[in-house]
Amino acid sequence: MSLVNFEPAARRASNICDTDSHVSSSTSVRFYPHDMIRLNRLLTIDTDLLEQQDIDLSPDLAATYGPTEEAAQKVKHYYRFWVLPQLWIGINFDRLTLLALFDRNREILENILAVVLAILVAFLGSILLIQGFFRDIWVFQFCLVIASCQYSLLKSVQPDSSSPRHGHNRIIAYSRPVYFCLCCGLIWLLDYGSRNLTTSKFKLYGVTFTNPLVLLSARDLVIVFTLCFPIVFFIGLLPQVNTFVMYLCEQLDIHIFGGNATTSLLAALYSFLCSIVAVALLYGLCYGALRDSWDGQHVPVLFSVFCGLLVAVSYHLSRQSSDPSVLFSLMQSKIFPKADEKNPEDPLSEVKDPLPEKLSNSVSERLQSDLVVCVIIGVLYFAIHVSTVFTALQPALKYVLYALVGVVGLVTHYVLPQVRKQLPWHCFSRPLLRTAEHSQYEVRNAATMMWFEKLHVWLLFVEKNIIYPLIVLNELSSSAETIASPKKLDTELGALMITIAGLKLLRSSFSSPTYQYITVIFTVLFFKFDYEAFSETMLLDLFFMSILFSKLWELLYKLQFVYTYVAPWQITWGSAFHAFAQPFAVPHSAMLFVQAIVSAFFSTPLNPFLGSAIFITSYVRPVKFWERDYNTKRVDHSNTRLASQLDRNPGSDDNNLNSIFYEHLTRSLQHSLCGDLLLGRWGNYSTGDCFILASDYLNALVHLIEIGNGLVTFQLRGLEFRGTYCQQREVEAITEGVEEDEGFCCCEPGHVPHVLSFNAAFGQRWLAWEVVVTKYILEGYSITDNSAASMLQVFDLRRVLTTYYVKGIIYYVTTSSKLEEWLANETMQEGLRLCADRNYVDVDPTFNPNIDEDYDHRLAGISRESFCVIYLSWIEYCSSRRAKPLDVDKDSSLVTLCYGLCVLGRRALGTASHHMSSNLESFLYGLHALFKGDFRISSVRDEWIFADMELLRKVVVPGIRMSIKLHQDHFTSPDEYDDPTVLYEAIVSHEKNLVIAHEGDPAWRSAVLANSPSLLALRHVMDDGTNEYKIIMLNRRYLSFRVIKVNKECVRGLWAGQQQELVFLRNRNPERGSIQNAKQALRNMINSSCDQPIGYPIFVSPLTTSYSDSHDQLKEILGGPISLGNIRNFIVSTWHRLRKGCGAGCNSGGNIEDSDTGGGTSCPGNSAVTASDPHNNVSQGSTGHPGQGAGSGLHPPTTSYPPTLGTSHSAHSVQSSLVRQSPARASMASQSSYCYSSRHSSLRMSTTGFVPCRRSSTSQISLRNLPSSIQSRLSMVNQMEAASQGGMGCVQHGLPSSSSSSQSIPACKHHTLVAFLGAEGGQGSATEAQPGNTSSPANISHARKGEVIYRVQIVDLSQILEGINVSKRKELHWPDEGIRLKAGRNSWKDWSPQEGMEGHVVHRWVPCSRDPSTRSHIDKTVLLVQIDDKYVTIIETGVLELGAEV
C-alpha cells in the first residue's frame, strides 16, 4: 500500500465531468507508479489549500462564479486507489494525513519488497504458532511482534534509535521484518536439528555441540530474543540491514579466515567471498593428503604441497585490499583502455587528480610482485616441509620456535615501542631512544633514518615472514593426523578445520603481528604446562585462543575507557544531569561490567548516555563505524554557479578554504603512513586504532580501518583551525609538558632528572590517550597570513601596487607567444586607433593622482606621453629579452598595445571598486574581484579587448596577481625592483616557483595537491561578522606533529553516544553537556570529528589506502617490489657492470668508465647521429674550424649541454661507482684534427643502465686524420700488446696499424686513445701548431690538475660564488676579462646552475699560491667551471670530480 498507487481527485457538487487533460481543482489527474514528477508536485501542495473551500478554480470557471458562489462550492479531496485498470476506490485523506499513516515509496521495487516481506512474516509466524512454540500470553506477545513487523512496512519509525542519519531513512523500514524472518528461520532450524541429530558427535574442549540440549537451549534463547523485539528496537540494539550484513561478513572474515576490516558493504562481500574461494581450493589438497597413509617419520608429499600453497595464498590475501574498486578499474583499463578525451575549452580539463593513477600503479606493482614472491614462498616452504625437518627435530624444534617468537615479539612490540615513546612506561620524561629531530626546534629536512628503526623493520620482517609461518607449519605437521582421526573430527571436518585454522593464523600473522606473540606464548603455557588435558592439538588451540584474545583486548580497552571516564577525581560535569547520573551509576557497576563483556563479545560500542557516567550498549557496527560514506565536498568554482561566484562568493568562510590543508595532509599520509607505521614511528597499532595529529594550527583525527601486509586504509578528520573554547583546552592538554610537575601527593619534593614525578606518573595512567611522539615529520604547508588592509592603508603603498600592476601587464604581454598575432589583429588596431595618437589622454574619473604614478595633472588623466615617461624603459627592457626584439619607440604598436591594456586594467580596477579607489574598503573589494578574475568591461573604449579574450586571461589577470607578490617583496627591499633586470628576474622566478591563484579556482587545489613549492592568494573572509581581506602565503616544508594515540573504544563510544543523542533523542542544544571538554578523554575533539551534522569537522577524507611501496626510506632497507621487470633490469644492469669491469681489466690504458660507453658523437664529416634511442639526451661534441689541419688543438666541447642528461636512479648509482681515471694516464693530447667526444657524449642511457659500445660507422674516428707520428706510435703499441698477450685469447683493445686507411676507432675508445698518446702528444702540440690558428680564452686558459683537464659535477649550490665577478675588491685574478663578465648571475639572465650539472674546469685558484693568477682569496680552492657557454665560480668542496677530460 503506497502513495504511488493512489490518484488524487477533486469532485464537485455540480458534477463536473472528469478529464485528464488539466491539472486543477476541477479535474482529476491519474498518477501511475512511474509518474514521479506529478507525485512530487501533488505532495508539495499547501495543506491549507487542501482543507479550505474551493478557491483554486480553473481560469475559465473562476469567471463564472462570484465570491459567494465560490465559498458555497465545497470540494471533497480524496485519492484514487486503482484496484483494476478501470476500477478505483476513493480514499478521503489529505496529503499530511496520508503521510502520517503510510510511508511514501519512491520505486515500484520497494512495493514488491514490502509485499514479499509481509508475506514471509505472516508465513513464518504462522508456522511457529502451528508448531506450538508459544503458549498462553506469549501467543499474544508473538502476534504483537508480527503485527509490528508488518506495520513497519507501511509506516516505519522515524527517527529510529539505530538510524545513522537525520530525516527519513528508507532502509530502516525493512529492519524489523528481516530480523523477524531470520530469527524465525533460526528457531525452526535449531528445533529441527535437535530432533534429527546423527550419531556422530562434534566435541571441542569438553563441550558436545551436537547435544540436543545445547541446540534446544539456543532455540529457547532465540525465542526469548524474538519476543523482546519491541524493547530491542526501542533501545536500538540491532542496526539497519545493510550495516548488519557488512558487520557479519567482516567479523566472520576477521575471526574465522584471518581477514582485515572492510571499507564498504561491497568490500565486505568481496573479501568474504575471496576467503571462501581460497578455503575451497585448499580444502581439496588437504582432504586428499589426509586420505593418504601417514608415517610417524614422513608426511605425505601432497600435504607438503598443501602447506606451501597455504603460505603462498595467505601471503597474497594479506597483501590485498578489501576494496576491489581499484582492482576492477585497473582490469578495466587493461582490457578496455579508454583514450583521454580533453576539451581544450574546458578550464578543468587540465586539472587532473594524480591519486587514482598512483593507487592503480601501486596495486599493479603489488600484483606483479605477488606473482613472483608467492611462487618463491610456495616452493621454499614446500621444500622446507618436505624435508621432514618438522618431524625429525621434534620436540626441540617447537620449543626453539616458541622461544624465538617470545624474544623477538617482546623486543619488537614491547621494548622498542616503550623506549621510543615520549614517556616510556609513564615513568621517564623523555624517550630513551631519541630521533635526530627530537631536539631540533624547527625541522627543515625529512626524518632521518635511525638504527633502531632499521632494527625494528628487520625484526618485524623476520617475525612475520619466517618465525610465524614456521610455527604454523610445525603445528600443521604435528596436529593434522590427530585432528583428522575418527576420535576427533574425522577426515572431512578435520580437513576443513585444518585449512581454516592454518589460513587464519597465517593471514593474521602477515597482516598484523603486533599482539600475536602474546597469544602464542599464553597458549603454549596454558595448554602445555597448566591444562594439557584440555588441549585439542596446538593448531586448534592457537586458532580459538586468537579469537578469544581479540575479544579480551577489546574488553580491556572498554574497561580502561569506563574507569578513566568515571574516575571521581577528574570527572567534568557538563550539565546538571551529569551531576545527578554520577552517584546514580555507582550501584549499577555490576551491570556495567556485564554490559562491557557483552559489548566486547559482539564488538559493539559502549557509549555514555548523554555524555554522563551511565553507559549503555549500542548496536553492532563494523570497524569503519560510520554507515554513510561521508566526505567533504570543497566548494569552489568547479561546483558552483557563475552568478553565485560573482555575487555572494560561496565558500569564502575560513573552514571551507582551510579544508584544502587537511586534504594535502591526507595525500602526504597516503604516501608515507604505511612506511612510518612499519618503521615504528607511531608505536604499536592495530585495526581500528585512532590517533590525533596536532601541530600549530592543524588538529586531525586519523582512524586506521584496514591493516594489511604492507597497506593501511585510513580516514582523516580535520578539526577547525580556530576551535571552540573546549577544543582549545583539550589541545593545551595534549601539547603541554608534564616534566615540570614536581608534586608528590600534597607536597612538591621534586623528582629525579628525566623522570616523572609521582603526581605526573599517576595522572598519565588515568588518561584515555597518550603521547606517542612529539616530532613526527610530515610534508605540508606553513601558512602565513597578512592583513591586506594594513599593507594598503597608505596611498603610497597603493601607488606601488598599481605600478607593479602596470609593469606586470607589460611583462606578460611582451613575453606572450601571441604578441605578433595581437599586433597584427585589425580589430585591435581599430579599437586602439585613438590610443595611437601621441597627444591622446584618457580622462576617466576612476584614475586617481594618489594611486596612478603616470597621472598627468595638467591634462587630468593618463596621457600616452606620461605613460611613456614612466614605463617606456620597462617596455624596452622586456622587449629586449625576447628572442626577436620588437620596435619599442614611442609611436610603435607595441607601446600602443601596452598603453591600452594598462589603461583597461586600471579602469577595471576602478570599476570593481565602484569608482571609489580612495576608499580602502572599496579598493580592496575591487582588488579581490580582479584577483579572482571578475573583470567588468564597462567602457566603450575597452571593448576592443573582446577581439581576443586571452588578453584578459593570460595578461591582465596574471598582472594583478603578480603585483600582489611584488608588493609584498617591496617591504623587504623597497628600492631593489627599480632595476629592470632585478624586477624581470624576480617575475621570472616567481612564475617558476610560485603559484598565484584564487582559492576558489580549481587550479589552487590542483597546485596544493601537486606539492607546489609556494602559493599565494588573496582571501576575503566573511565569517562571524568579520569582513576582512588577507594575503595568504603557503610554503611547502616539513612540519612537526605530535602523535597522540587515543583509546579506540573511547572514540567509538563517544561517537555512538553523539549519534544517539542528536539523531534519536534530537538534542539540538549547541552547548549540550556531552560536548563539553573532558581532558582525560578528549571528549570535545572526538565528538567534533563526527560526520556532519552530528559533528563539525571542516574536512573528512574519503577512505584512503597507503602502501609501503611508496615509502622511500623503507625501500632502502627492504628494497622495492620484486617483479619480473625489476628482476630483468637487475640482471641486465649487473651484466653491464660485469662487462665494464672485465673491459677495464683487459683494456690497457682504459678505465671502467670508458670500457662500456656507446653512442658517442663522431666527426661532422660522417654525419653522426648520437643515438637511435628516442629517450637519449646527449649533446654532440665540438668540431674544428674548416681551416684547421693536423696541428689544430683538441678543444673541450663548446656546444651547449643539457642541464640534466636524463639519467635514472640506477644510472646514478652506476655512475657513482665508476672508478676515476688516473690523471697521469689521461694527459692532454697534442692539438689534432679528430673529433672531440665528451664523457657524456659517449654515454647512452636506458632504463636498464648503459648500452654497450657499438662499432658503427657513425661513432668511429678514422686513423687517416691523425698525425703521422701518432699513427706510428699507435702501431708500435699495438704490436707490443699483441706480442705480450699472444696465446691468451684476450680481446685486443689496442689500435691497429696506420697503414690501413679504412681502420677506425670506436667512440667508446676515445679515452683509451688519449692514454696512448702520452707525452708525445704534448710535445707535438708545440711543433705542429699552425701559426694562423687562434682560439678563444676558454680553450687556451684551461685549468690543469697534474697537467690534466678534468670534469666536475655540482653537488652543493651553496658553494657557488654568484657575485664574485662584480666585486669591487677584485679578490681573484681572472684569466680573461671576457670570462669574468660571464661568470656571474648578472650575465646568466634566466639561467641558473642546478645540482647535477656537469662541466669542465677551465681555471683553478689555490690558497697561498705563489702565482697571483692562481691564488685563491680564501682558504679553499676555487674552481672556474664551464657549463655550456656559461661560467660558474664555485668552491671545490661543492663539486664532485668525475675524472679526466679528454
PDB file of C-alpha atoms in Angstrom, residues 1338-1414:
ATOM      1  CA  ALA A1338      88.250  29.284 -22.741  1.00  0.00           C
ATOM      2  CA  ASN A1339      90.200  26.970 -24.970  1.00  0.00           C
ATOM      3  CA  ILE A1340      93.590  28.384 -24.017  1.00  0.00           C
ATOM      4  CA  SER A1341      93.436  29.020 -20.278  1.00  0.00           C
ATOM      5  CA  HIS A1342      92.467  25.515 -19.195  1.00  0.00           C
ATOM      6  CA  ALA A1343      92.915  24.508 -15.591  1.00  0.00           C
ATOM      7  CA  ARG A1344      95.183  21.531 -15.180  1.00  0.00           C
ATOM      8  CA  LYS A1345      95.360  19.160 -12.287  1.00  0.00           C
ATOM      9  CA  GLY A1346      98.628  17.418 -12.812  1.00  0.00           C
ATOM     10  CA  GLU A1347      98.505  18.634 -16.467  1.00  0.00           C
ATOM     11  CA  VAL A1348      95.046  17.076 -16.882  1.00  0.00           C
ATOM     12  CA  ILE A1349      91.771  18.779 -17.822  1.00  0.00           C
ATOM     13  CA  TYR A1350      89.021  17.194 -15.755  1.00  0.00           C
ATOM     14  CA  ARG A1351      85.242  17.343 -15.382  1.00  0.00           C
ATOM     15  CA  VAL A1352      83.259  18.011 -12.233  1.00  0.00           C
ATOM     16  CA  GLN A1353      79.623  17.752 -11.132  1.00  0.00           C
ATOM     17  CA  ILE A1354      77.911  20.355  -8.959  1.00  0.00           C
ATOM     18  CA  VAL A1355      76.630  18.794  -5.731  1.00  0.00           C
ATOM     19  CA  ASP A1356      76.229  21.799  -3.390  1.00  0.00           C
ATOM     20  CA  LEU A1357      74.664  25.008  -4.706  1.00  0.00           C
ATOM     21  CA  SER A1358      75.559  26.925  -1.539  1.00  0.00           C
ATOM     22  CA  GLN A1359      79.239  26.848  -2.533  1.00  0.00           C
ATOM     23  CA  ILE A1360      78.647  28.867  -5.715  1.00  0.00           C
ATOM     24  CA  LEU A1361      80.098  32.389  -5.686  1.00  0.00           C
ATOM     25  CA  GLU A1362      77.459  34.161  -7.772  1.00  0.00           C
ATOM     26  CA  GLY A1363      78.662  37.744  -7.370  1.00  0.00           C
ATOM     27  CA  ILE A1364      82.417  37.298  -7.181  1.00  0.00           C
ATOM     28  CA  ASN A1365      82.869  38.639 -10.711  1.00  0.00           C
ATOM     29  CA  VAL A1366      81.300  42.026  -9.926  1.00  0.00           C
ATOM     30  CA  SER A1367      83.018  42.543  -6.573  1.00  0.00           C
ATOM     31  CA  LYS A1368      84.763  45.878  -6.278  1.00  0.00           C
ATOM     32  CA  ARG A1369      87.589  44.377  -4.218  1.00  0.00           C
ATOM     33  CA  LYS A1370      88.806  42.234  -7.123  1.00  0.00           C
ATOM     34  CA  GLU A1371      89.692  39.265  -4.932  1.00  0.00           C
ATOM     35  CA  LEU A1372      90.570  36.993  -7.862  1.00  0.00           C
ATOM     36  CA  HIS A1373      92.818  37.459 -10.897  1.00  0.00           C
ATOM     37  CA  TRP A1374      90.779  36.285 -13.849  1.00  0.00           C
ATOM     38  CA  PRO A1375      92.407  34.544 -16.822  1.00  0.00           C
ATOM     39  CA  ASP A1376      90.408  36.732 -19.182  1.00  0.00           C
ATOM     40  CA  GLU A1377      88.156  39.771 -18.814  1.00  0.00           C
ATOM     41  CA  GLY A1378      85.553  38.198 -21.070  1.00  0.00           C
ATOM     42  CA  ILE A1379      85.299  35.213 -18.771  1.00  0.00           C
ATOM     43  CA  ARG A1380      84.905  37.469 -15.725  1.00  0.00           C
ATOM     44  CA  LEU A1381      81.928  39.201 -17.277  1.00  0.00           C
ATOM     45  CA  LYS A1382      80.252  35.851 -17.984  1.00  0.00           C
ATOM     46  CA  ALA A1383      80.948  34.178 -14.613  1.00  0.00           C
ATOM     47  CA  GLY A1384      78.124  35.581 -12.511  1.00  0.00           C
ATOM     48  CA  ARG A1385      74.402  35.974 -12.124  1.00  0.00           C
ATOM     49  CA  ASN A1386      74.432  39.335 -13.884  1.00  0.00           C
ATOM     50  CA  SER A1387      75.172  37.554 -17.192  1.00  0.00           C
ATOM     51  CA  TRP A1388      73.279  34.283 -16.619  1.00  0.00           C
ATOM     52  CA  LYS A1389      69.906  36.038 -17.039  1.00  0.00           C
ATOM     53  CA  ASP A1390      67.192  33.374 -16.795  1.00  0.00           C
ATOM     54  CA  TRP A1391      69.690  30.522 -16.428  1.00  0.00           C
ATOM     55  CA  SER A1392      70.938  29.260 -13.082  1.00  0.00           C
ATOM     56  CA  PRO A1393      73.183  26.346 -12.118  1.00  0.00           C
ATOM     57  CA  GLN A1394      71.454  23.285 -10.670  1.00  0.00           C
ATOM     58  CA  GLU A1395      72.600  20.254  -8.724  1.00  0.00           C
ATOM     59  CA  GLY A1396      73.782  17.513 -11.029  1.00  0.00           C
ATOM     60  CA  MET A1397      75.041  19.818 -13.767  1.00  0.00           C
ATOM     61  CA  GLU A1398      78.469  18.898 -15.124  1.00  0.00           C
ATOM     62  CA  GLY A1399      81.186  20.874 -16.801  1.00  0.00           C
ATOM     63  CA  HIS A1400      84.945  21.052 -17.216  1.00  0.00           C
ATOM     64  CA  VAL A1401      87.277  23.134 -15.099  1.00  0.00           C
ATOM     65  CA  VAL A1402      88.976  25.935 -17.054  1.00  0.00           C
ATOM     66  CA  HIS A1403      90.809  27.598 -14.166  1.00  0.00           C
ATOM     67  CA  ARG A1404      91.762  26.964 -10.541  1.00  0.00           C
ATOM     68  CA  TRP A1405      92.632  29.346  -7.717  1.00  0.00           C
ATOM     69  CA  VAL A1406      94.614  27.634  -4.946  1.00  0.00           C
ATOM     70  CA  PRO A1407      95.174  29.093  -1.458  1.00  0.00           C
ATOM     71  CA  CYS A1408      98.634  30.607  -0.833  1.00  0.00           C
ATOM     72  CA  SER A1409      99.730  30.148  -4.428  1.00  0.00           C
ATOM     73  CA  ARG A1410     102.876  31.999  -5.462  1.00  0.00           C
ATOM     74  CA  ASP A1411     101.350  32.922  -8.777  1.00  0.00           C
ATOM     75  CA  PRO A1412      98.784  35.733  -8.282  1.00  0.00           C
ATOM     76  CA  SER A1413      96.803  34.476 -11.270  1.00  0.00           C
ATOM     77  CA  THR A1414      96.108  31.162  -9.495  1.00  0.00           C
TER      78      THR A1414
END
